[in-house]
Amino acid sequence: MISEKMKKLAENNSVIRAMFEEGQQMAREFGAENVYDFSLGNPSVPAPAAVNRAICDILAEEDPLSVHGYMSNVGYEDVRAAVAENLNRRFGTDFSSGNIIMTVGAAGGLNVILKTLLNPGDEVLTFAPYFTEYGNYVMNYDGNLVVVSPDTQTFQPNLKEFAEKITPVTKAVIINNPNNPTGVVYSHETCMELARILREKQREYGTSIYLISDEPYRELAYDGVEVPFLTKYYANTIVGYSWSKSLSLPGERIGYLVIPNECDDYELIYAAAGIATRVSGFVNAPSLLQKAVARCLDEQTDVAAYNRNRETLYNGLKECGFECIKPQGAFYLFVKAPVPDEKEFVQRAKKYHILLVPGSSFACPGYVRIAYCVSHDTIVRSLPHFRALAAEYGLNP
Ligand code: PLP
């Protein structure tokens, strides 16, 4: 028999699988081009050509024993140095290779840092709506995820409730900026206030509270909006980054953690996180991909393509009468369902071959997530169907 923990996950997984299979079934029945599948956050823009070129060049130029070999659990020294230098250039920081750990995507990085920090019963705070997997990652290490309820006016973090929910056993806070599922970017003011509250609570309880900033969407920001770099706001910040979205490499599993010298117990944390990488069974981030991303640190995905999707979808949905905040980053739109039970709305959308994710999957019922990382053509062709769906609820102006 499987473990109690995994029993719960397996039950939940069958719901996700059912959704995926329903999409596949619809595509078979009506033709893939007639199904508007907005359920997955899989990039629709291919990786820049420079990534493939870098991989080919590495294979041609470098010693295969080094390219495919084991290295230090924290990653190649020269790759970590290149990542640190790139961050310093962009954000005016002062990192070295000793502040960087190469990880198996953002998910690998989050698991490594949570394994490093948590004792059973420790609390980890996060803000709804949040990426569902945070609950599972925290549970992996017997921590408790404590959720701050959403501010549905702005979808900026609800800082009043945040301050009230910090306790002596709060070990970490996870934030995600730009945000999945809302597309909101936490502002400079929000980050200042968040940092102030954390410093105050650390003083009050005599504890260290680590702010884990999950940033796979950092480069997906529109209209010149600035995404605050949090190590400058709060000393106990640990950044988790991934190239899954920024270079469209989600299957390759490559990212990094930044653990600044200023963090309380920096040396212990850095050493333990290297061990956590090993004993979690990752051992190290994929070697070829480490070397490839190090050659592509200044490459960018086609942000303009996502921006075009964002504009078309946002304007189209507003014209249909739907209510939503214009996203400033990532590739998601969080739309208010026209009825309180958003699952009913998700069901009804299927009649128009539109696949959406209910907000309750992100601890925010009453809303649905639309992942607009699809072709622009799919968005254009979906709009008449959204209009017909809106008409069912009497939304059309
Ligand atoms: N964090 C957030 C907010 C995400 O949306 C995702 C993936 O969608 C991840 C982490 C995991 O990213 P990765 O594929 O790099 O593990």
XYZ file of C-alpha atoms in Angstrom, residues 6-361:
356
model
C 0.913 9.937 -1.519
C -2.662 8.638 -1.286
C -3.906 12.225 -1.050
C -1.720 13.339 -3.960
C -2.793 10.399 -6.115
C -6.477 11.220 -5.562
C -5.898 14.846 -6.493
C -3.875 13.871 -9.537
C -6.747 11.920 -11.003
C -8.739 15.193 -11.175
C -5.913 16.869 -13.140
C -5.544 13.841 -15.372
C -9.303 13.797 -16.008
C -9.094 17.440 -17.149
C -6.181 16.676 -19.467
C -7.917 13.619 -20.908
C -11.101 15.593 -21.474
C -9.087 18.088 -23.570
C -7.560 15.248 -25.603
C -10.987 13.697 -26.126
C -12.424 17.037 -27.282
C -9.529 17.463 -29.736
C -10.239 14.016 -31.216
C -13.954 14.726 -31.441
C -13.963 18.281 -32.788
C -10.440 18.664 -34.239
C -7.561 20.223 -32.273
C -8.026 23.538 -34.101
C -11.566 23.805 -32.702
C -10.549 23.347 -29.074
C -9.365 26.409 -27.133
C -7.189 24.862 -24.487
C -6.089 27.582 -22.058
C -5.353 25.184 -19.225
C -1.565 24.673 -19.369
C 1.383 26.984 -18.686
C 3.536 25.414 -21.389
C 5.344 28.131 -23.403
C 4.053 28.581 -26.961
C 7.178 30.406 -28.142
C 10.073 28.100 -29.097
C 13.406 28.408 -27.299
C 15.690 30.987 -28.959
C 17.862 29.511 -31.733
C 20.894 30.474 -29.628
C 20.020 27.737 -27.114
C 20.186 24.954 -29.710
C 23.348 26.506 -31.148
C 24.935 26.629 -27.693
C 24.111 22.954 -27.080
C 25.620 21.934 -30.446
C 28.714 24.084 -29.875
C 29.275 22.646 -26.393
C 29.015 19.105 -27.719
C 31.445 19.924 -30.527
C 33.919 21.989 -28.515
C 34.093 20.701 -24.963
C 35.525 17.576 -23.366
C 32.653 15.033 -23.159
C 33.909 13.793 -19.804
C 33.321 17.271 -18.430
C 30.081 17.972 -20.375
C 28.384 14.780 -19.222
C 30.189 14.204 -15.938
C 29.349 14.753 -12.302
C 30.390 18.076 -10.865
C 29.971 19.714 -7.458
C 26.351 19.210 -6.261
C 25.804 22.970 -6.398
C 26.771 23.104 -10.104
C 29.771 24.030 -12.276
C 31.867 26.778 -10.705
C 32.187 28.740 -13.984
C 28.437 28.528 -14.664
C 27.602 29.790 -11.178
C 30.138 32.596 -11.572
C 28.548 33.577 -14.913
C 25.046 33.600 -13.376
C 26.272 35.729 -10.444
C 28.016 38.190 -12.775
C 24.880 38.484 -14.922
C 22.718 39.227 -11.847
C 25.242 41.794 -10.579
C 25.210 43.575 -13.932
C 21.411 43.683 -14.086
C 20.517 44.372 -10.474
C 23.580 46.049 -8.982
C 24.117 43.168 -6.547
C 27.406 41.695 -5.360
C 27.001 37.935 -5.736
C 29.710 35.381 -6.466
C 29.579 31.715 -7.497
C 29.292 30.939 -3.761
C 25.801 32.461 -3.688
C 24.388 30.385 -6.551
C 23.130 26.796 -6.599
C 22.122 25.354 -9.967
C 18.788 23.535 -9.662
C 16.419 21.202 -11.456
C 14.041 24.017 -12.480
C 12.149 26.233 -10.059
C 10.389 23.181 -8.609
C 13.742 21.556 -7.787
C 15.020 24.789 -6.244
C 11.930 25.271 -4.074
C 12.145 21.691 -2.820
C 15.848 22.037 -2.051
C 15.421 25.226 -0.053
C 12.327 23.971 1.812
C 14.128 20.727 2.683
C 17.052 22.830 3.894
C 14.949 25.106 6.111
C 11.938 23.228 7.466
C 11.449 21.229 10.625
C 8.162 19.319 10.973
C 5.418 21.733 12.040
C 7.180 24.848 10.751
C 4.861 27.250 8.989
C 5.319 28.623 5.494
C 3.164 31.567 4.508
C 1.970 32.293 1.008
C -0.574 34.581 -0.631
C -3.697 33.330 -2.394
C -4.066 32.855 -5.254
C -0.912 30.750 -5.396
C 0.734 28.029 -7.515
C -0.920 24.819 -6.264
C 2.312 22.885 -5.926
C 3.507 25.047 -3.006
C 1.212 23.037 -0.715
C 2.719 19.771 -1.926
C 6.302 21.016 -1.662
C 5.775 22.208 1.928
C 4.063 18.926 2.822
C 7.093 17.016 1.475
C 9.012 18.290 4.532
C 6.093 18.098 6.996
C 5.681 21.861 7.142
C 2.304 23.611 7.207
C 1.342 25.989 4.427
C -0.536 28.980 5.861
C -2.495 30.899 3.248
C -3.179 34.635 3.316
C -6.528 35.372 1.683
C -6.573 37.297 -1.596
C -7.188 40.981 -2.097
C -9.453 40.580 -5.110
C -9.480 44.341 -5.791
C -5.799 44.467 -6.768
C -4.408 40.948 -6.303
C -1.449 42.565 -4.538
C -0.650 40.679 -1.288
C -2.998 41.312 1.604
C -0.342 42.644 3.997
C -2.589 43.343 6.964
C -3.648 39.704 7.196
C -0.059 38.664 6.418
C 1.251 40.479 9.496
C -1.450 38.859 11.630
C -0.605 35.344 10.417
C 3.131 35.451 11.171
C 3.886 33.402 14.300
C 6.995 32.247 16.184
C 7.023 29.092 14.001
C 6.846 30.955 10.685
C 10.015 29.797 8.952
C 9.487 31.065 5.438
C 7.256 33.044 3.118
C 6.886 32.145 -0.553
C 5.983 34.858 -3.015
C 5.726 34.579 -6.778
C 6.405 37.668 -8.849
C 5.223 38.106 -11.645
C 2.360 36.016 -10.445
C 0.814 32.787 -11.589
C -2.249 32.842 -11.840
C -3.070 36.592 -11.730
C -0.330 38.111 -13.925
C 0.076 40.842 -11.292
C 3.552 42.237 -10.561
C 4.106 43.101 -6.894
C 4.992 46.763 -6.762
C 8.007 48.477 -5.174
C 5.718 49.808 -2.392
C 4.298 46.335 -1.712
C 7.800 44.852 -1.472
C 8.978 47.659 0.854
C 6.060 47.073 3.184
C 6.392 43.283 3.050
C 10.068 43.612 4.007
C 9.270 46.041 6.825
C 6.702 43.663 8.323
C 9.119 40.729 8.112
C 11.920 42.688 9.815
C 9.536 43.779 12.562
C 8.285 40.217 13.163
C 11.835 38.826 13.217
C 12.672 41.364 15.926
C 9.470 40.648 17.860
C 9.960 36.847 17.875
C 13.760 36.714 17.751
C 13.548 34.371 14.735
C 14.781 34.283 11.149
C 12.011 34.342 8.551
C 13.213 33.557 5.027
C 11.491 35.164 2.053
C 11.576 32.742 -0.881
C 10.977 34.630 -4.109
C 9.817 32.247 -6.830
C 10.600 34.008 -10.117
C 10.196 31.811 -13.186
C 8.338 34.655 -14.934
C 10.800 37.460 -14.100
C 11.506 38.392 -17.731
C 7.866 38.134 -18.815
C 6.858 41.675 -17.856
C 5.019 44.118 -20.087
C 4.735 47.864 -20.647
C 8.164 48.420 -19.054
C 6.938 47.437 -15.577
C 9.786 46.850 -13.142
C 9.884 43.564 -11.224
C 11.543 44.359 -7.865
C 14.665 42.294 -7.072
C 13.982 41.316 -3.497
C 17.433 40.713 -2.034
C 17.738 44.511 -2.049
C 14.625 44.890 0.090
C 15.125 42.209 2.705
C 18.334 40.502 3.828
C 16.808 37.049 4.422
C 15.683 36.689 0.807
C 16.373 33.565 -1.227
C 15.585 33.798 -4.935
C 14.433 30.801 -6.982
C 14.755 31.190 -10.730
C 14.117 28.959 -13.720
C 14.613 29.098 -17.493
C 11.425 27.037 -18.017
C 9.439 30.047 -19.203
C 12.088 32.684 -19.935
C 13.869 30.464 -22.485
C 10.983 28.010 -23.064
C 12.885 25.053 -21.586
C 10.405 23.512 -19.102
C 11.234 19.921 -19.995
C 14.975 20.474 -19.615
C 14.683 21.232 -15.874
C 17.176 24.008 -15.290
C 17.206 26.926 -12.855
C 19.088 28.277 -9.842
C 18.791 29.487 -6.265
C 20.422 32.679 -5.006
C 21.435 32.530 -1.342
C 22.993 35.907 -0.460
C 25.781 36.316 2.120
C 23.455 38.616 4.080
C 21.053 35.738 4.892
C 21.152 34.595 8.510
C 23.257 31.407 8.669
C 24.283 31.842 5.033
C 27.168 29.357 5.203
C 25.080 26.647 6.856
C 22.203 27.170 4.437
C 24.393 27.126 1.331
C 26.186 23.947 2.428
C 22.946 22.227 3.499
C 21.185 23.180 0.245
C 24.010 21.526 -1.724
C 23.477 18.387 0.363
C 19.686 18.659 -0.076
C 20.260 18.685 -3.840
C 22.214 15.434 -3.514
C 20.058 13.548 -1.017
C 16.824 14.513 -2.799
C 18.184 12.411 -5.629
C 18.678 15.276 -8.104
C 22.450 15.112 -7.287
C 23.032 18.133 -9.543
C 21.203 20.181 -12.194
C 21.534 18.719 -15.734
C 25.157 19.250 -16.797
C 24.708 20.040 -20.510
C 21.922 22.496 -19.770
C 23.986 24.270 -17.111
C 26.637 24.924 -19.725
C 24.054 25.904 -22.363
C 22.234 28.498 -20.237
C 25.570 29.999 -19.170
C 26.127 30.847 -22.855
C 22.596 32.276 -23.195
C 22.300 34.537 -20.145
C 21.469 37.579 -22.269
C 19.018 35.736 -24.532
C 15.316 36.589 -24.351
C 12.179 34.753 -25.315
C 9.774 36.517 -27.689
C 8.039 38.608 -24.998
C 6.339 40.613 -27.777
C 4.435 37.486 -28.873
C 3.022 36.973 -25.371
C 2.272 40.683 -25.137
C 0.277 40.535 -28.361
C -1.728 37.609 -26.952
C -2.259 39.528 -23.727
C -3.598 42.623 -25.500
C -5.886 40.681 -27.845
C -7.304 38.460 -25.118
C -7.683 41.161 -22.475
C -9.393 43.601 -24.863
C -11.532 40.828 -26.334
C -12.704 39.595 -22.926
C -13.468 43.124 -21.696
C -15.546 43.715 -24.838
C -17.471 40.530 -24.041
C -18.270 42.015 -20.604
C -15.907 39.884 -18.487
C -14.203 41.431 -15.459
C -10.452 41.044 -15.038
C -7.304 42.924 -14.096
C -4.938 43.579 -16.994
C -1.936 41.352 -16.303
C 1.451 43.056 -16.135
C 3.505 39.893 -16.325
C 3.666 36.085 -16.802
C 1.234 34.635 -19.362
C -1.966 34.248 -17.376
C -5.207 36.180 -17.079
C -7.357 35.750 -13.979
C -10.997 36.387 -14.847
C -13.924 36.802 -12.477
C -16.504 34.104 -13.140
C -19.953 35.608 -13.782
C -21.378 33.269 -11.105
C -19.988 32.547 -7.628
C -19.384 28.866 -8.454
C -16.569 29.145 -10.972
C -16.559 25.380 -11.508
C -20.005 25.677 -13.056
C -18.602 28.385 -15.348
C -15.632 26.159 -16.281
C -18.099 23.380 -17.134
C -20.226 25.681 -19.247
C -17.165 27.006 -21.114
C -16.531 23.453 -22.317
C -19.733 23.664 -24.358
C -17.797 26.237 -26.434
C -14.685 24.040 -26.423
C -12.942 26.472 -24.082
C -10.783 24.867 -21.376
C -10.068 26.938 -18.261
C -8.695 26.205 -14.785
C -10.953 26.968 -11.791
C -9.593 29.532 -9.329
C -10.201 27.126 -6.430
C -7.137 25.239 -7.746
